[in-house]
Amino acid sequence: MKRAHSDVHLSNKFPRQEGLSLQPSSVVHKMASGDDFSTTSYGNNLMEVKADNSTPSRNSTNAVNSNHDSYGTTYDWQITKTTMCERGQQLLETGQWSDCKFIVGTEPHQQAFEGHKVFLAMSSPVFEAMFFGGMAEKDGPIHIFDVQPEGFKALLEYIYSDKISLRSFDQACELCYVAKKYMLPHLVRECTKYIWKDICPDNACRAFEFAKLFEEPDLMEKSLEVISNKTKEVLAEPSFEEVEIATVQAVLDQEELNIDSELELFDALQRWAVRECARKGLSSSDGKALRSVLHGTVGKIRFLTLTPSQFAERPAVSQLLSQDEAFAILVNISSPNTTTLSLPLPEGFTSSRVPRKKIPEPELEPESKSQPFRGPTLFSASTPADQVALPKMYCIRSLLPGQQPPPIYHSTILDSTLQFTVDRDICILGAQVPTQIEPVEGPYVRCQSSYTELLYAHLLDSNGARLTYTHFTSRVGYGTFMEISFNRHIFIQRNKVYRVGVVLNKVGSYRAEAYAETAICDGVVFKFNVGNPNDSIRDGLIHSIVFRHV
């Protein structure tokens, strides 16, 4: 039944002034047949009370509860908040008038957050595309799996109140990732500055990995400087056993380290290998398993700087070396002046006899003139100089004849994932995906030759761990393909499962294809849609894999 309407005088909302006292506003009751309800004014706040005594909506409840102090006295919180930041904080804490919901993280550590589309969109172009990019969805929670709840909470606090509460190195790294994901460059800079100032032996390796992932050369250099000056402390940290193999290799590549001998590096490498075997479910008592997880890294140890007794007492009896390798190294150590040896060093082992012992030097200030802080690079698409030796290859997926899936239209965000394996070790550089189908021109549509694409892409391993990622935003033409380059190139191993994922944030239609499950490119066999079939989603949007040989 149609609700009856009656006029409510605005004078009842605002009390009259008599001297300096405020008179309470009158109580207004309105009853209508059919859809009966009463509206009662307490002070200056309106609350809907249904006749059937049902509970008001959540937002209504929040509005009422947030307007009561500890004595039950009502007030208008808008009057008590003197700045926009205070008002934003009020909305964030109470959830009042929220119109979107996020489910952040993975089970069992997921957490729900409520937000306001306008607040979010005016701070982030990604949120703008998500909520106001055309026919955006207005209902249903938004799931975010690649972000930790604490990081997302800190992001919301910054958006709503301009507060940046950095309390730890790990939190700063997580918040920096979220800020890059949603394109908030100022927040990225503040997080990176905090990380820069907080580098110490117990987090130097993680800072190096963070800087490498986000392509921050100044931060990477600072991390290596701490590792070089404080090598003993870095190696003694339990966290060293948790770093990536590439980080271990980077440490061993340094010409100068503050160590007494290479034995310290060897012992740390052995601890790391034992821990890595445990992570992979391998037996650490199996020498082959230990050597397999190191991928030849043991060859970077400068064994020839050791004395015969030093080598014989520890490395020679370790399972990191085979008997043949240990014997060949010992012969070379014992014959330092022989130019031509009948027994050469094992393949892949360094012949350097130069010790890398280093005397500690004073650490540079974070923003000294010799190492200025230039801030992070948000959306770099450049290729590092040390990764361009071999040409790029494009594994273009083969079309299945006679099959043409319908175009995929999306009004919010569109994700596409593709699982694959290769039969040879290669280096993944990126992927190619289609641009949008040109919209049909009409009375409300003015077609242009190009549009601004906005997407996020990443590469995951079989456990769902992110290996690399990138944000892409550029002006692109309709009906073609765009190449997405990851922030760093990733070495992948044969016969292991990996997953490429792309999240498109621009409203529109994309052409999907039906592809064959196998493709061969320059001698490398790619197998697609392997593993759990549910892990490949709308894989027809991923046109090719960009790689190079190793």
PDB file of N, CA and C in Angstrom, residues 23-85:
ATOM      1  N   GLN A  23      15.902  25.113  23.505  1.00  0.00           N
ATOM      2  CA  GLN A  23      14.720  24.343  23.876  1.00  0.00           C
ATOM      3  C   GLN A  23      14.691  23.054  23.070  1.00  0.00           C
ATOM      4  N   PRO A  24      14.349  21.954  23.694  1.00  0.00           N
ATOM      5  CA  PRO A  24      14.278  20.690  22.956  1.00  0.00           C
ATOM      6  C   PRO A  24      13.201  20.765  21.887  1.00  0.00           C
ATOM      7  N   SER A  25      13.468  20.123  20.790  1.00  0.00           N
ATOM      8  CA  SER A  25      12.495  20.128  19.694  1.00  0.00           C
ATOM      9  C   SER A  25      11.307  19.264  20.060  1.00  0.00           C
ATOM     10  N   SER A  26      10.205  19.532  19.415  1.00  0.00           N
ATOM     11  CA  SER A  26       8.969  18.815  19.708  1.00  0.00           C
ATOM     12  C   SER A  26       9.028  17.394  19.184  1.00  0.00           C
ATOM     13  N   VAL A  27       8.170  16.581  19.733  1.00  0.00           N
ATOM     14  CA  VAL A  27       8.091  15.188  19.313  1.00  0.00           C
ATOM     15  C   VAL A  27       6.972  15.061  18.291  1.00  0.00           C
ATOM     16  N   VAL A  28       7.303  14.498  17.153  1.00  0.00           N
ATOM     17  CA  VAL A  28       6.347  14.399  16.061  1.00  0.00           C
ATOM     18  C   VAL A  28       5.984  12.945  15.865  1.00  0.00           C
ATOM     19  N   HIS A  29       4.699  12.649  15.852  1.00  0.00           N
ATOM     20  CA  HIS A  29       4.221  11.286  15.593  1.00  0.00           C
ATOM     21  C   HIS A  29       3.392  11.312  14.319  1.00  0.00           C
ATOM     22  N   LYS A  30       3.669  10.326  13.485  1.00  0.00           N
ATOM     23  CA  LYS A  30       2.894  10.219  12.254  1.00  0.00           C
ATOM     24  C   LYS A  30       2.480   8.771  12.092  1.00  0.00           C
ATOM     25  N   MET A  31       1.201   8.519  11.981  1.00  0.00           N
ATOM     26  CA  MET A  31       0.718   7.161  11.781  1.00  0.00           C
ATOM     27  C   MET A  31      -0.026   7.112  10.464  1.00  0.00           C
ATOM     28  N   ALA A  32       0.213   6.083   9.698  1.00  0.00           N
ATOM     29  CA  ALA A  32      -0.488   5.903   8.430  1.00  0.00           C
ATOM     30  C   ALA A  32      -0.975   4.468   8.355  1.00  0.00           C
ATOM     31  N   SER A  33      -2.152   4.292   7.822  1.00  0.00           N
ATOM     32  CA  SER A  33      -2.709   2.946   7.720  1.00  0.00           C
ATOM     33  C   SER A  33      -1.935   2.140   6.691  1.00  0.00           C
ATOM     34  N   GLY A  34      -1.959   0.815   6.819  1.00  0.00           N
ATOM     35  CA  GLY A  34      -1.229  -0.052   5.898  1.00  0.00           C
ATOM     36  C   GLY A  34       0.209  -0.169   6.335  1.00  0.00           C
ATOM     37  N   ASP A  35       1.073   0.669   5.791  1.00  0.00           N
ATOM     38  CA  ASP A  35       2.503   0.648   6.129  1.00  0.00           C
ATOM     39  C   ASP A  35       2.735   1.580   7.315  1.00  0.00           C
ATOM     40  N   ASP A  36       2.256   1.159   8.505  1.00  0.00           N
ATOM     41  CA  ASP A  36       2.272   2.047   9.664  1.00  0.00           C
ATOM     42  C   ASP A  36       3.672   2.175  10.241  1.00  0.00           C
ATOM     43  N   PHE A  37       4.030   3.338  10.603  1.00  0.00           N
ATOM     44  CA  PHE A  37       5.279   3.587  11.320  1.00  0.00           C
ATOM     45  C   PHE A  37       5.143   4.908  12.036  1.00  0.00           C
ATOM     46  N   SER A  38       6.048   5.130  12.982  1.00  0.00           N
ATOM     47  CA  SER A  38       6.109   6.421  13.647  1.00  0.00           C
ATOM     48  C   SER A  38       7.509   6.958  13.531  1.00  0.00           C
ATOM     49  N   THR A  39       7.632   8.257  13.388  1.00  0.00           N
ATOM     50  CA  THR A  39       8.936   8.915  13.350  1.00  0.00           C
ATOM     51  C   THR A  39       9.034   9.815  14.562  1.00  0.00           C
ATOM     52  N   THR A  40       9.999   9.547  15.407  1.00  0.00           N
ATOM     53  CA  THR A  40      10.156  10.300  16.637  1.00  0.00           C
ATOM     54  C   THR A  40      11.425  11.112  16.581  1.00  0.00           C
ATOM     55  N   SER A  41      11.330  12.373  16.944  1.00  0.00           N
ATOM     56  CA  SER A  41      12.506  13.244  16.954  1.00  0.00           C
ATOM     57  C   SER A  41      12.990  13.403  18.380  1.00  0.00           C
ATOM     58  N   TYR A  42      14.245  12.920  18.623  1.00  0.00           N
ATOM     59  CA  TYR A  42      14.868  13.099  19.924  1.00  0.00           C
ATOM     60  C   TYR A  42      15.970  14.113  19.757  1.00  0.00           C
ATOM     61  N   GLY A  43      15.815  15.284  20.331  1.00  0.00           N
ATOM     62  CA  GLY A  43      16.806  16.332  20.116  1.00  0.00           C
ATOM     63  C   GLY A  43      16.798  16.716  18.654  1.00  0.00           C
ATOM     64  N   ASN A  44      17.889  16.498  17.987  1.00  0.00           N
ATOM     65  CA  ASN A  44      17.987  16.846  16.580  1.00  0.00           C
ATOM     66  C   ASN A  44      18.140  15.622  15.691  1.00  0.00           C
ATOM     67  N   ASN A  45      17.906  14.409  16.202  1.00  0.00           N
ATOM     68  CA  ASN A  45      18.152  13.192  15.445  1.00  0.00           C
ATOM     69  C   ASN A  45      16.850  12.477  15.156  1.00  0.00           C
ATOM     70  N   LEU A  46      16.697  12.001  13.913  1.00  0.00           N
ATOM     71  CA  LEU A  46      15.502  11.281  13.509  1.00  0.00           C
ATOM     72  C   LEU A  46      15.786   9.796  13.471  1.00  0.00           C
ATOM     73  N   MET A  47      14.887   9.033  14.016  1.00  0.00           N
ATOM     74  CA  MET A  47      15.040   7.583  13.992  1.00  0.00           C
ATOM     75  C   MET A  47      13.728   6.972  13.558  1.00  0.00           C
ATOM     76  N   GLU A  48      13.776   6.056  12.599  1.00  0.00           N
ATOM     77  CA  GLU A  48      12.565   5.386  12.135  1.00  0.00           C
ATOM     78  C   GLU A  48      12.265   4.208  13.046  1.00  0.00           C
ATOM     79  N   VAL A  49      11.042   4.166  13.575  1.00  0.00           N
ATOM     80  CA  VAL A  49      10.614   3.068  14.429  1.00  0.00           C
ATOM     81  C   VAL A  49       9.376   2.459  13.811  1.00  0.00           C
ATOM     82  N   LYS A  50       9.483   1.229  13.330  1.00  0.00           N
ATOM     83  CA  LYS A  50       8.336   0.606  12.687  1.00  0.00           C
ATOM     84  C   LYS A  50       7.336   0.143  13.725  1.00  0.00           C
ATOM     85  N   ALA A  51       6.077   0.103  13.301  1.00  0.00           N
ATOM     86  CA  ALA A  51       5.002  -0.234  14.226  1.00  0.00           C
ATOM     87  C   ALA A  51       5.103  -1.666  14.719  1.00  0.00           C
ATOM     88  N   ASP A  52       5.715  -2.556  13.895  1.00  0.00           N
ATOM     89  CA  ASP A  52       5.805  -3.949  14.320  1.00  0.00           C
ATOM     90  C   ASP A  52       7.015  -4.212  15.213  1.00  0.00           C
ATOM     91  N   ASN A  53       7.678  -3.125  15.660  1.00  0.00           N
ATOM     92  CA  ASN A  53       8.828  -3.221  16.564  1.00  0.00           C
ATOM     93  C   ASN A  53      10.012  -3.958  15.961  1.00  0.00           C
ATOM     94  N   SER A  54      10.072  -3.994  14.616  1.00  0.00           N
ATOM     95  CA  SER A  54      11.222  -4.646  13.982  1.00  0.00           C
ATOM     96  C   SER A  54      12.460  -3.791  14.146  1.00  0.00           C
ATOM     97  N   THR A  55      13.627  -4.444  14.020  1.00  0.00           N
ATOM     98  CA  THR A  55      14.899  -3.750  14.214  1.00  0.00           C
ATOM     99  C   THR A  55      15.181  -2.838  13.042  1.00  0.00           C
ATOM    100  N   PRO A  56      15.590  -1.614  13.287  1.00  0.00           N
ATOM    101  CA  PRO A  56      15.952  -0.731  12.188  1.00  0.00           C
ATOM    102  C   PRO A  56      17.123  -1.293  11.408  1.00  0.00           C
ATOM    103  N   SER A  57      17.344  -0.698  10.223  1.00  0.00           N
ATOM    104  CA  SER A  57      18.455  -1.123   9.380  1.00  0.00           C
ATOM    105  C   SER A  57      19.773  -0.847  10.081  1.00  0.00           C
ATOM    106  N   ARG A  58      20.845  -1.547   9.577  1.00  0.00           N
ATOM    107  CA  ARG A  58      22.152  -1.404  10.230  1.00  0.00           C
ATOM    108  C   ARG A  58      22.626   0.031  10.201  1.00  0.00           C
ATOM    109  N   ASN A  59      22.477   0.692   9.049  1.00  0.00           N
ATOM    110  CA  ASN A  59      22.949   2.063   8.953  1.00  0.00           C
ATOM    111  C   ASN A  59      22.170   2.987   9.879  1.00  0.00           C
ATOM    112  N   SER A  60      20.852   2.704   9.997  1.00  0.00           N
ATOM    113  CA  SER A  60      20.055   3.515  10.912  1.00  0.00           C
ATOM    114  C   SER A  60      20.519   3.312  12.348  1.00  0.00           C
ATOM    115  N   THR A  61      20.803   2.050  12.681  1.00  0.00           N
ATOM    116  CA  THR A  61      21.269   1.765  14.030  1.00  0.00           C
ATOM    117  C   THR A  61      22.580   2.457  14.313  1.00  0.00           C
ATOM    118  N   ASN A  62      23.488   2.394  13.335  1.00  0.00           N
ATOM    119  CA  ASN A  62      24.771   3.067  13.519  1.00  0.00           C
ATOM    120  C   ASN A  62      24.586   4.554  13.717  1.00  0.00           C
ATOM    121  N   ALA A  63      23.639   5.124  12.946  1.00  0.00           N
ATOM    122  CA  ALA A  63      23.427   6.564  13.050  1.00  0.00           C
ATOM    123  C   ALA A  63      22.951   6.940  14.436  1.00  0.00           C
ATOM    124  N   VAL A  64      22.051   6.104  14.988  1.00  0.00           N
ATOM    125  CA  VAL A  64      21.525   6.416  16.310  1.00  0.00           C
ATOM    126  C   VAL A  64      22.586   6.192  17.376  1.00  0.00           C
ATOM    127  N   ASN A  65      23.250   5.000  17.296  1.00  0.00           N
ATOM    128  CA  ASN A  65      24.228   4.688  18.328  1.00  0.00           C
ATOM    129  C   ASN A  65      25.370   5.682  18.345  1.00  0.00           C
ATOM    130  N   SER A  66      25.796   6.123  17.149  1.00  0.00           N
ATOM    131  CA  SER A  66      26.931   7.036  17.105  1.00  0.00           C
ATOM    132  C   SER A  66      26.566   8.415  17.618  1.00  0.00           C
ATOM    133  N   ASN A  67      25.275   8.695  17.827  1.00  0.00           N
ATOM    134  CA  ASN A  67      24.850  10.008  18.283  1.00  0.00           C
ATOM    135  C   ASN A  67      24.515  10.034  19.773  1.00  0.00           C
ATOM    136  N   HIS A  68      24.937   9.018  20.511  1.00  0.00           N
ATOM    137  CA  HIS A  68      24.702   8.980  21.955  1.00  0.00           C
ATOM    138  C   HIS A  68      26.035   8.989  22.681  1.00  0.00           C
ATOM    139  N   ASP A  69      26.123   9.798  23.735  1.00  0.00           N
ATOM    140  CA  ASP A  69      27.326   9.748  24.545  1.00  0.00           C
ATOM    141  C   ASP A  69      27.138   8.718  25.659  1.00  0.00           C
ATOM    142  N   SER A  70      28.090   8.635  26.575  1.00  0.00           N
ATOM    143  CA  SER A  70      28.048   7.605  27.614  1.00  0.00           C
ATOM    144  C   SER A  70      26.905   7.800  28.593  1.00  0.00           C
ATOM    145  N   TYR A  71      26.286   8.990  28.623  1.00  0.00           N
ATOM    146  CA  TYR A  71      25.168   9.259  29.527  1.00  0.00           C
ATOM    147  C   TYR A  71      23.821   9.116  28.834  1.00  0.00           C
ATOM    148  N   GLY A  72      23.831   8.700  27.565  1.00  0.00           N
ATOM    149  CA  GLY A  72      22.582   8.563  26.845  1.00  0.00           C
ATOM    150  C   GLY A  72      22.114   9.844  26.201  1.00  0.00           C
ATOM    151  N   THR A  73      22.870  10.916  26.349  1.00  0.00           N
ATOM    152  CA  THR A  73      22.498  12.191  25.746  1.00  0.00           C
ATOM    153  C   THR A  73      22.804  12.166  24.257  1.00  0.00           C
ATOM    154  N   THR A  74      21.876  12.658  23.461  1.00  0.00           N
ATOM    155  CA  THR A  74      22.064  12.655  22.011  1.00  0.00           C
ATOM    156  C   THR A  74      22.764  13.928  21.561  1.00  0.00           C
ATOM    157  N   TYR A  75      23.486  13.805  20.437  1.00  0.00           N
ATOM    158  CA  TYR A  75      24.169  14.957  19.872  1.00  0.00           C
ATOM    159  C   TYR A  75      24.377  14.716  18.389  1.00  0.00           C
ATOM    160  N   ASP A  76      24.672  15.770  17.651  1.00  0.00           N
ATOM    161  CA  ASP A  76      25.017  15.669  16.239  1.00  0.00           C
ATOM    162  C   ASP A  76      26.534  15.620  16.124  1.00  0.00           C
ATOM    163  N   TRP A  77      27.077  14.448  15.722  1.00  0.00           N
ATOM    164  CA  TRP A  77      28.535  14.314  15.682  1.00  0.00           C
ATOM    165  C   TRP A  77      29.154  15.245  14.643  1.00  0.00           C
ATOM    166  N   GLN A  78      28.370  15.613  13.619  1.00  0.00           N
ATOM    167  CA  GLN A  78      28.911  16.520  12.601  1.00  0.00           C
ATOM    168  C   GLN A  78      29.353  17.848  13.211  1.00  0.00           C
ATOM    169  N   ILE A  79      28.678  18.266  14.283  1.00  0.00           N
ATOM    170  CA  ILE A  79      28.998  19.548  14.908  1.00  0.00           C
ATOM    171  C   ILE A  79      30.297  19.464  15.698  1.00  0.00           C
ATOM    172  N   THR A  80      30.586  18.290  16.249  1.00  0.00           N
ATOM    173  CA  THR A  80      31.775  18.145  17.089  1.00  0.00           C
ATOM    174  C   THR A  80      33.044  17.894  16.289  1.00  0.00           C
ATOM    175  N   LYS A  81      32.915  17.494  15.022  1.00  0.00           N
ATOM    176  CA  LYS A  81      34.093  17.223  14.194  1.00  0.00           C
ATOM    177  C   LYS A  81      34.459  18.483  13.427  1.00  0.00           C
ATOM    178  N   THR A  82      35.634  19.010  13.694  1.00  0.00           N
ATOM    179  CA  THR A  82      36.009  20.313  13.130  1.00  0.00           C
ATOM    180  C   THR A  82      36.776  20.218  11.825  1.00  0.00           C
ATOM    181  N   THR A  83      37.261  19.030  11.459  1.00  0.00           N
ATOM    182  CA  THR A  83      38.028  18.896  10.217  1.00  0.00           C
ATOM    183  C   THR A  83      37.455  17.764   9.380  1.00  0.00           C
ATOM    184  N   MET A  84      37.798  17.780   8.107  1.00  0.00           N
ATOM    185  CA  MET A  84      37.361  16.719   7.209  1.00  0.00           C
ATOM    186  C   MET A  84      37.952  15.374   7.625  1.00  0.00           C
ATOM    187  N   CYS A  85      39.175  15.400   8.128  1.00  0.00           N
ATOM    188  CA  CYS A  85      39.804  14.160   8.571  1.00  0.00           C
ATOM    189  C   CYS A  85      39.036  13.535   9.732  1.00  0.00           C
TER     190      CYS A  85
END
